[in-house]
PDB file of C-alpha atoms in Angstrom:
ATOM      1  CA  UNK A 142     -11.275 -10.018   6.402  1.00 66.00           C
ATOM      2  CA  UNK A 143     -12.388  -7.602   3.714  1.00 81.00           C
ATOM      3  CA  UNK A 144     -10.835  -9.087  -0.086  1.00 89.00           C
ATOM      4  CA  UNK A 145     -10.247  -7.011  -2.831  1.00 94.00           C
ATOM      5  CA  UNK A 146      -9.438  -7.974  -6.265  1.00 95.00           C
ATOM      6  CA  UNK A 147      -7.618  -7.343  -9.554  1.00 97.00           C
ATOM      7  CA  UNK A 148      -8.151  -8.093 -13.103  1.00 96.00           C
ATOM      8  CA  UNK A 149      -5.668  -8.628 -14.832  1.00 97.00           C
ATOM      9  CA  UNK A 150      -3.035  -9.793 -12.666  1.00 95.00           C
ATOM     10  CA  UNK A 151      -0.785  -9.100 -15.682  1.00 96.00           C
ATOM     11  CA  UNK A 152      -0.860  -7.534 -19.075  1.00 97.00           C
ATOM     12  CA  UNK A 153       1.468  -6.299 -22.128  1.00 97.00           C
ATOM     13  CA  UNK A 154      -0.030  -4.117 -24.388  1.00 96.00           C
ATOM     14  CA  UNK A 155       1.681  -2.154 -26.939  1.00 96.00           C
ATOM     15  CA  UNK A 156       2.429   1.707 -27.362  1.00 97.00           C
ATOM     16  CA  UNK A 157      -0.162   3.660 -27.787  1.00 96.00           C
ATOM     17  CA  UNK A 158      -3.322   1.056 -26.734  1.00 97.00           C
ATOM     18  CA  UNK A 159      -5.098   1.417 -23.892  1.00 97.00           C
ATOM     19  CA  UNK A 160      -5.306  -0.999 -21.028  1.00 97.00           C
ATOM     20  CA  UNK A 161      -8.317  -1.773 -18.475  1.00 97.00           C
ATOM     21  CA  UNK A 162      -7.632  -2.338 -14.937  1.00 97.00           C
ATOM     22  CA  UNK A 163     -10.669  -3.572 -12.553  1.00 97.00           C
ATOM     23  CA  UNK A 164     -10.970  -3.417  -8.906  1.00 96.00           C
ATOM     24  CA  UNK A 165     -13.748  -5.113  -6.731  1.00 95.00           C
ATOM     25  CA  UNK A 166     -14.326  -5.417  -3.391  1.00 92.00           C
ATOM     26  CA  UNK A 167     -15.475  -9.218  -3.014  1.00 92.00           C
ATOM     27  CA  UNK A 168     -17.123  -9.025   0.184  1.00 87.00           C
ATOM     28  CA  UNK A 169     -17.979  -5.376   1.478  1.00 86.00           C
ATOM     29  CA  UNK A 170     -19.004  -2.245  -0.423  1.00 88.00           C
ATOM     30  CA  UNK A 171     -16.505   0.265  -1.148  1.00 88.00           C
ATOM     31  CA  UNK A 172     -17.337   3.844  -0.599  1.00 86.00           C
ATOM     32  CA  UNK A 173     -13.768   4.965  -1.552  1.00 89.00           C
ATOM     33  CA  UNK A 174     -11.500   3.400  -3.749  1.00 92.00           C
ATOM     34  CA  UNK A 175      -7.776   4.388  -4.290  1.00 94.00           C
ATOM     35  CA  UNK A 176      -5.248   3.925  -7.202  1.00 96.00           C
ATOM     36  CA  UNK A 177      -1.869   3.410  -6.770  1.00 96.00           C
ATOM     37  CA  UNK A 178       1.068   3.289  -8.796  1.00 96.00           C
ATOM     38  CA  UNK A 179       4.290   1.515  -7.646  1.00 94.00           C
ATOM     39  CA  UNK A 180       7.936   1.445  -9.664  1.00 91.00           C
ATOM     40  CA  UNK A 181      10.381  -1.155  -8.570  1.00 87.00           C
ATOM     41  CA  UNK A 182      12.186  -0.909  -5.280  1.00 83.00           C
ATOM     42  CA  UNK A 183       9.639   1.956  -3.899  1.00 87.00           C
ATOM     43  CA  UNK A 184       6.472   3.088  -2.181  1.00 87.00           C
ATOM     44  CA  UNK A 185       3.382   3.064  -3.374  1.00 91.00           C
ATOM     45  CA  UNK A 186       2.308   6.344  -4.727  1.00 92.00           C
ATOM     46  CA  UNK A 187      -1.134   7.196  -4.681  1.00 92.00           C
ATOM     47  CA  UNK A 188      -2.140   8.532  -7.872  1.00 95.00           C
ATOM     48  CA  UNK A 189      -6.312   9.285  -7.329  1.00 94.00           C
ATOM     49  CA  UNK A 190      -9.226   8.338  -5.172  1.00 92.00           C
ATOM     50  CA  UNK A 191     -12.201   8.026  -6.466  1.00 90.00           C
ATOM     51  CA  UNK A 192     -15.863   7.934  -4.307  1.00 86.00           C
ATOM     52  CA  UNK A 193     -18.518   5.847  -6.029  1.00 82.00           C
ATOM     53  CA  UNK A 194     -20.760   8.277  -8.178  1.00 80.00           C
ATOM     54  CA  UNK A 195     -18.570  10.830  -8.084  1.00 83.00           C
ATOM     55  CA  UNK A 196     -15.409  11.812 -10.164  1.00 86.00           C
ATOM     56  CA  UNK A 197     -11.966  10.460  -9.014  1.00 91.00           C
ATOM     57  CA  UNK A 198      -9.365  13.373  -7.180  1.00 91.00           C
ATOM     58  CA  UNK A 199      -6.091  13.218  -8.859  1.00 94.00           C
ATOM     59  CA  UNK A 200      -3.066  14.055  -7.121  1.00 92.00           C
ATOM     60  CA  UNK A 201      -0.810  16.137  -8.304  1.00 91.00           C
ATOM     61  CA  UNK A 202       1.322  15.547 -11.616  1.00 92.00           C
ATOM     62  CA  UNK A 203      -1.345  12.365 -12.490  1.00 94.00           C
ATOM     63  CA  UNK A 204      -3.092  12.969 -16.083  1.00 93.00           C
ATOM     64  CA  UNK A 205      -6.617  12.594 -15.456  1.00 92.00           C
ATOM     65  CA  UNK A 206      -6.931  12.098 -19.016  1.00 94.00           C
ATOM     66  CA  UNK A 207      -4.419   9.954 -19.488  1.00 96.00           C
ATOM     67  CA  UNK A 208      -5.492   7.717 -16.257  1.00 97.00           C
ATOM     68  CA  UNK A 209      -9.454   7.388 -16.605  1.00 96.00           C
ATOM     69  CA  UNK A 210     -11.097   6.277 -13.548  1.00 94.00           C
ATOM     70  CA  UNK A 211     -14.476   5.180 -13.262  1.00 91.00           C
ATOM     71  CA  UNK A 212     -15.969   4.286  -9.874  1.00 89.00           C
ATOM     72  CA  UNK A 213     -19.558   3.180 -10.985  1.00 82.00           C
ATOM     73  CA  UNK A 214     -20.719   0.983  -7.946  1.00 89.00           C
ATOM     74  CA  UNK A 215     -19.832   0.404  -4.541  1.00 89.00           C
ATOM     75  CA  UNK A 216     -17.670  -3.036  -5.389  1.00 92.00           C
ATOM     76  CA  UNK A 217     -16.055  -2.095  -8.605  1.00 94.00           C
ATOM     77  CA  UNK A 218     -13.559   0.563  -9.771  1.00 94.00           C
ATOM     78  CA  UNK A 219     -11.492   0.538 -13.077  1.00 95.00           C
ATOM     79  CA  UNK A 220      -8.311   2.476 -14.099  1.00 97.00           C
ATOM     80  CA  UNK A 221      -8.301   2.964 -17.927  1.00 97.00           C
ATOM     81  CA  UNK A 222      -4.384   3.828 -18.721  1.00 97.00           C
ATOM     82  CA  UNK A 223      -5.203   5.527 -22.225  1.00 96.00           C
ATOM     83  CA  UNK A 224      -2.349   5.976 -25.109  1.00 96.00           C
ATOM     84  CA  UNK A 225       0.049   3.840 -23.189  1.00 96.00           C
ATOM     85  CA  UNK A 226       3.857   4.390 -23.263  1.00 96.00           C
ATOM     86  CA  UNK A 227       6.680   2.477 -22.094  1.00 96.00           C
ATOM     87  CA  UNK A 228       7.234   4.905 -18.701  1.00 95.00           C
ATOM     88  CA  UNK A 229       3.617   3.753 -17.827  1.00 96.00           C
ATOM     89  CA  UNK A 230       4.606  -0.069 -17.329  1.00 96.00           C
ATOM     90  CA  UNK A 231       4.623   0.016 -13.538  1.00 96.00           C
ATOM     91  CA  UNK A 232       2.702  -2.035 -11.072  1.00 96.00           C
ATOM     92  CA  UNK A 233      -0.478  -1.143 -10.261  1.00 97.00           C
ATOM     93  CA  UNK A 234      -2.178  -1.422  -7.051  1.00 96.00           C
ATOM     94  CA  UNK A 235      -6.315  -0.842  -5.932  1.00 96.00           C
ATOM     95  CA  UNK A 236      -7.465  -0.355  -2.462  1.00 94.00           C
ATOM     96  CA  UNK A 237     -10.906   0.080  -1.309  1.00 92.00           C
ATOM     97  CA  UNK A 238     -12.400   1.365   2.461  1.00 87.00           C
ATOM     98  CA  UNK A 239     -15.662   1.759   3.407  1.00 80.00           C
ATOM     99  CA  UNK A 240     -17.219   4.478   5.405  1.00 68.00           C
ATOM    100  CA  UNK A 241     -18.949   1.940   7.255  1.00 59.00           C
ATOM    101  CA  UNK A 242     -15.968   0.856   9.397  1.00 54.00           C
ATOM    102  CA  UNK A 243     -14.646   3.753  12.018  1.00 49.00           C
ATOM    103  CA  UNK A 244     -10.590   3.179  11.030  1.00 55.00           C
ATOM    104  CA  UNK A 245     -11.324   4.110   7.690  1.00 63.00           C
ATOM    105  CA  UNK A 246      -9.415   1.053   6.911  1.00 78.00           C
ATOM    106  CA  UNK A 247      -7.979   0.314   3.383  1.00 85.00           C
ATOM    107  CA  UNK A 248      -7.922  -3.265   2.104  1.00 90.00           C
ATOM    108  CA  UNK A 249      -5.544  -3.823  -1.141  1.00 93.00           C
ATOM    109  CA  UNK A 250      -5.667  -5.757  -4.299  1.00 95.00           C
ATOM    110  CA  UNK A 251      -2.754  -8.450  -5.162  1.00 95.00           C
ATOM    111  CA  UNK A 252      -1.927  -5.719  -7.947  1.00 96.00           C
ATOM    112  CA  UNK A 253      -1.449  -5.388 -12.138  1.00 97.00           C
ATOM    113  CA  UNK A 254       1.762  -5.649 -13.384  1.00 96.00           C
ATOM    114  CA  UNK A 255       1.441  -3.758 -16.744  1.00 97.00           C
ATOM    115  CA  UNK A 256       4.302  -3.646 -19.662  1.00 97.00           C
ATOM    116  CA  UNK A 257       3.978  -1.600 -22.085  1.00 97.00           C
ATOM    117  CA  UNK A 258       6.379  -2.644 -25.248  1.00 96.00           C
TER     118      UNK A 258
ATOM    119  CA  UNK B 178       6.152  18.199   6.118  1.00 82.00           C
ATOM    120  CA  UNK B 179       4.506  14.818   6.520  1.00 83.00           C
ATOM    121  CA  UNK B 180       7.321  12.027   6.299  1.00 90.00           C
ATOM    122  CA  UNK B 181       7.744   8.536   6.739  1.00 95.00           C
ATOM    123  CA  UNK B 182      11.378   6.993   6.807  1.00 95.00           C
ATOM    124  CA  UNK B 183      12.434   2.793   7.185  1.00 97.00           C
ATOM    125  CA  UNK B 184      15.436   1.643   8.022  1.00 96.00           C
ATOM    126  CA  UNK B 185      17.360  -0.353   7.107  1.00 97.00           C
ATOM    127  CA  UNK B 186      16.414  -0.105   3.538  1.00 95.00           C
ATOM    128  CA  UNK B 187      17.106  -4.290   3.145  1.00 96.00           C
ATOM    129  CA  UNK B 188      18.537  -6.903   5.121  1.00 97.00           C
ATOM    130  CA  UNK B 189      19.800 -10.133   5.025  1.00 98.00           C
ATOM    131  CA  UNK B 190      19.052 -12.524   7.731  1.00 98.00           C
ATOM    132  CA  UNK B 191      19.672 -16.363   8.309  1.00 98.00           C
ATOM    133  CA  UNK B 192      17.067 -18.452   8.889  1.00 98.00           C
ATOM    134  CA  UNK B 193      15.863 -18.810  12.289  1.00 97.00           C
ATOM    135  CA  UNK B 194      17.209 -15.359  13.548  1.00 98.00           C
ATOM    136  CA  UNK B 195      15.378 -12.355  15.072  1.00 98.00           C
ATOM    137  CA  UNK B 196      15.458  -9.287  13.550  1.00 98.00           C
ATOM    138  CA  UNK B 197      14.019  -5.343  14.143  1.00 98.00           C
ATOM    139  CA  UNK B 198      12.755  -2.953  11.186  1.00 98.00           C
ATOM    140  CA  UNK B 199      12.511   0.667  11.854  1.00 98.00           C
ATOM    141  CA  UNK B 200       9.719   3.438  11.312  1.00 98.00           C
ATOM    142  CA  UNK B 201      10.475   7.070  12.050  1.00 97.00           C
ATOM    143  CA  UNK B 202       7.400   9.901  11.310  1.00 96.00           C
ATOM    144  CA  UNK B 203       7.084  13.168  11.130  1.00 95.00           C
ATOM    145  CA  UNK B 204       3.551  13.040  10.544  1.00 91.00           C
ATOM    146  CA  UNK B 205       1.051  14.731  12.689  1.00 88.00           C
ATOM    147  CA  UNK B 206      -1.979  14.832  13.664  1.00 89.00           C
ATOM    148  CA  UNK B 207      -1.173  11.248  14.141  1.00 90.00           C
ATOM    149  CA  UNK B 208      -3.985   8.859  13.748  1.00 89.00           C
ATOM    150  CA  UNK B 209      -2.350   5.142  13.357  1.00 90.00           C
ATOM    151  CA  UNK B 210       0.484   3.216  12.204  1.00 94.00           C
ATOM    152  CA  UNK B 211       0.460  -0.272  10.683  1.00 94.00           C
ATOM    153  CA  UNK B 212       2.999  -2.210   9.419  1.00 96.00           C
ATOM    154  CA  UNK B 213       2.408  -4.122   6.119  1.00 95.00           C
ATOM    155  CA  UNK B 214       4.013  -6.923   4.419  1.00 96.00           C
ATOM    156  CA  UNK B 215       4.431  -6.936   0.700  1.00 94.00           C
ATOM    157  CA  UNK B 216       5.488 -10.018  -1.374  1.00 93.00           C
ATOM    158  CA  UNK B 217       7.249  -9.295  -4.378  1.00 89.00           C
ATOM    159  CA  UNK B 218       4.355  -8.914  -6.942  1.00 88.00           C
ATOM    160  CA  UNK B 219       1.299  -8.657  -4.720  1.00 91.00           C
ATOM    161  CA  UNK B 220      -0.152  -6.177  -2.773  1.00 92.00           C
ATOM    162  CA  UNK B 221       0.566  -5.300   0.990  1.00 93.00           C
ATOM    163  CA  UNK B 222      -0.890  -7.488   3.703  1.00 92.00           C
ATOM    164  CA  UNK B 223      -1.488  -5.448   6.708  1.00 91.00           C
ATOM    165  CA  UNK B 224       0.527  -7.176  10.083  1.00 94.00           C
ATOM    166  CA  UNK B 225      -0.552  -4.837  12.853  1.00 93.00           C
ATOM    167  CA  UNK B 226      -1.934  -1.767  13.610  1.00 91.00           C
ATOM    168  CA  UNK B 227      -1.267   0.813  16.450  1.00 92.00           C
ATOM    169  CA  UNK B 228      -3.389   3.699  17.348  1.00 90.00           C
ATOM    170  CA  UNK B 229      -1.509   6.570  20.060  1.00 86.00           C
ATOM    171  CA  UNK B 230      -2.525   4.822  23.114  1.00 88.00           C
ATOM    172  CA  UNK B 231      -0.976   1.573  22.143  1.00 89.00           C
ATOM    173  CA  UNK B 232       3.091   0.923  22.686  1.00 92.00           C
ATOM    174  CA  UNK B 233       3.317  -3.205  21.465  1.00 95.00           C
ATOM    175  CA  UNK B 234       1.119  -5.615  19.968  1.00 95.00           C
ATOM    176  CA  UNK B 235       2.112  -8.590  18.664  1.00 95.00           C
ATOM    177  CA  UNK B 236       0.417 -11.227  15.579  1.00 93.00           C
ATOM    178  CA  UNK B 237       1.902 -14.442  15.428  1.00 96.00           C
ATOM    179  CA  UNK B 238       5.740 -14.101  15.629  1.00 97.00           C
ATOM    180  CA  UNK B 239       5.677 -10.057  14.551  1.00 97.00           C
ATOM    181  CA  UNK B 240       5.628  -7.798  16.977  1.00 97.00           C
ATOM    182  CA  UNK B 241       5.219  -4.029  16.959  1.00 97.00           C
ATOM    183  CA  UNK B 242       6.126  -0.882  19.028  1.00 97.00           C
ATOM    184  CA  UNK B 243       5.109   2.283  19.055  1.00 97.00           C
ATOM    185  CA  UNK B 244       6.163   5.520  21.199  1.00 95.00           C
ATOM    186  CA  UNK B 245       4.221   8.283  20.017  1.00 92.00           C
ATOM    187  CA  UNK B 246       6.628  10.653  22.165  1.00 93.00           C
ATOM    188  CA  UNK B 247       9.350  10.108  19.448  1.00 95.00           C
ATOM    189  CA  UNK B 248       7.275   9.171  16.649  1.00 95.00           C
ATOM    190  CA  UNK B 249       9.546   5.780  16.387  1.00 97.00           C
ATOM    191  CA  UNK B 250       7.683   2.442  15.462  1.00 97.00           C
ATOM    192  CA  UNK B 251       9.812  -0.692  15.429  1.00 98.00           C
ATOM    193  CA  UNK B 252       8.301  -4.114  13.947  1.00 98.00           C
ATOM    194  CA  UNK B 253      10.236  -7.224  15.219  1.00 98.00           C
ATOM    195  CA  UNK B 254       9.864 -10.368  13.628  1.00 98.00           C
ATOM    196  CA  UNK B 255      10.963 -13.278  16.069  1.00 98.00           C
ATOM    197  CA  UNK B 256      12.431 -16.834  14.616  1.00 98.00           C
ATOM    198  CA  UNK B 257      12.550 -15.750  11.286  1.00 97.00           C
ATOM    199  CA  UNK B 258      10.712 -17.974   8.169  1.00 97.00           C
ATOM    200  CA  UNK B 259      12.188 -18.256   4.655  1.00 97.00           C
ATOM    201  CA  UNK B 260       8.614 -17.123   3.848  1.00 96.00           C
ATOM    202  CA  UNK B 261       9.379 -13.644   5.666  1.00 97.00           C
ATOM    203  CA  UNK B 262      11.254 -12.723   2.803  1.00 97.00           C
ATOM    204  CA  UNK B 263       9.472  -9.446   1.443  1.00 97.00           C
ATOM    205  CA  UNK B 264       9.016  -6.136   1.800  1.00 96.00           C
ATOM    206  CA  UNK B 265       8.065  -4.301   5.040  1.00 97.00           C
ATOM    207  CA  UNK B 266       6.413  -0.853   5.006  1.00 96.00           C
ATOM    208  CA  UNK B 267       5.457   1.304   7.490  1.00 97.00           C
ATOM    209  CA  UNK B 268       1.803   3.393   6.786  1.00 95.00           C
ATOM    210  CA  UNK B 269       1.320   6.676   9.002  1.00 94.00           C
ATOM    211  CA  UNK B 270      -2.617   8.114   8.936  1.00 90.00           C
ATOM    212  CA  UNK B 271      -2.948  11.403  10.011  1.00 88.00           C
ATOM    213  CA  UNK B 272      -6.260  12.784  11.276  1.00 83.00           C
ATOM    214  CA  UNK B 273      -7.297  15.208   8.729  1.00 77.00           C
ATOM    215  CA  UNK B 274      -9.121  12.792   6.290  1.00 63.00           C
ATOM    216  CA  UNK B 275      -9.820   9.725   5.856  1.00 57.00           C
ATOM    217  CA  UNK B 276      -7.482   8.732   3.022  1.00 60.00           C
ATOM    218  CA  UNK B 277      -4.317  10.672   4.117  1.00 82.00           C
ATOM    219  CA  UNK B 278      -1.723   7.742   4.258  1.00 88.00           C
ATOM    220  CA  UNK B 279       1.555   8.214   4.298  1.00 92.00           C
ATOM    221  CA  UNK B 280       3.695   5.466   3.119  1.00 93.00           C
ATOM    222  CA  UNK B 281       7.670   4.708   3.745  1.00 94.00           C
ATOM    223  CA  UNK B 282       9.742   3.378   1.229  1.00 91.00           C
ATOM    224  CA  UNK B 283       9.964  -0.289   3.025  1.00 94.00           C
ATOM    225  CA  UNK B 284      12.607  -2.555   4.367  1.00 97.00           C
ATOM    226  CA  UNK B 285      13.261  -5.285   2.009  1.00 96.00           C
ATOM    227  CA  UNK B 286      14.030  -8.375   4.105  1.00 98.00           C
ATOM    228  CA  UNK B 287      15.424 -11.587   2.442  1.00 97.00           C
ATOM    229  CA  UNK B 288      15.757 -14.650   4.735  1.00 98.00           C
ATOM    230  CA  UNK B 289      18.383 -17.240   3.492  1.00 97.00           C
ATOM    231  CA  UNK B 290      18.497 -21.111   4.872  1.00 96.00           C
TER     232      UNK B 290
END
């Protein structure tokens, strides 16, 4: 099956830094790639897709300046959380589809857990 | 309003036993329906998926139902694995994109020996 990875796995940074999250897509190439954003004990909650080439949608109430997102090939994506605070430490999870396949299916990453101190 | 709803929202089993997790949706068009398994810290690991026509399929000792009528799924896991502990959550696609996925909030299922 289709892998997709994360880089980190983990990372503390401190207020006000900003963190880099990657996304790749090991073994097929992603035409879509989707950020989520996942507190403890809940759902995933998609916060932006983003189509290689072309700037990522946000959904509603996600800073698009605060959460940069840069989809610059068809196997990697990154999610740039910018000024961090402590309400951003949440775990973050990638998934990538590709138009190629007809169920659209999404294949996710093993996550980042961020902290923000 | 597009919904997704899981029940029981955890459970404690022993090992060994059987147990059911429910899906209820609201969401429509309907597309498909899989049920993913998420260990605590990782992402989810997709168990089966179900399209309208299909009402069970089965992967290893999970099996899944669907009746489209209701809009009820029901994943059953069958002699159940200290590694089954997890979470459990039901992913609805609708048929108006293709990155409309509607997620419930899970069934977190701990197995204890």
């Amino acid at each position: 099956g289709a892998v997709v990875s994360q880089h980190p796995s983990r990372v503390i940074c401190k207020s006000g830094t900003s963190v880099k999250i990657e996304c790749r897509s090991l073994d097929f190439q992603a035409t879509t790639m989707f950020w989520y954003r996942q507190f403890p004990k809940q759902s995933l909650m998609l916060m932006a897709t983003s189509n290689e080439g072309s700037k990522a949608t946000y959904e509603q109430g996600v800073e698009k300046d605060k959460f940069l997102i840069n989809h610059a090939s068809l196997t990697l994506s990154t999610l740039t959380v910018t000024s961090a605070h402590p309400e951003d430490s949440s775990f973050y999870i990638c998934s990538a589809s590709s138009s190629g396949t007809s169920s659209y299916e999404q294949y996710f990453g093993p996550g980042t857990r961020l902290t923000v101190t | 309003k597009n919904q997704v709803e899981q029940s029981p929202q955890s459970l404690i089993i022993l090992e060994g036993k059987n147990c059911t997790l429910q899906c209820n949706y609201t969401v429509s068009p309907f597309s498909n329906l899989r049920w993913y398994k998420q260990d605590t810290g990782r992402g989810p690991v997709s168990l089966t998926i179900m399209t309208f026509s299909e009402n069970t399929k089965s992967n290893g000792r999970y099996t899944a139902t669907l009746d489209a009528d209701t809009k009820q799924s029901s994943l059953h896991i069958t002699a159940s694995q200290l590694s089954d502990s997890a979470s459990y959550i039901c992913v609805v696609r609708d048929q108006t994109g293709a990155n409309n996925l509607f997620f419930g909030t899970g069934t977190r299922l701990t197995v204890i020996p």
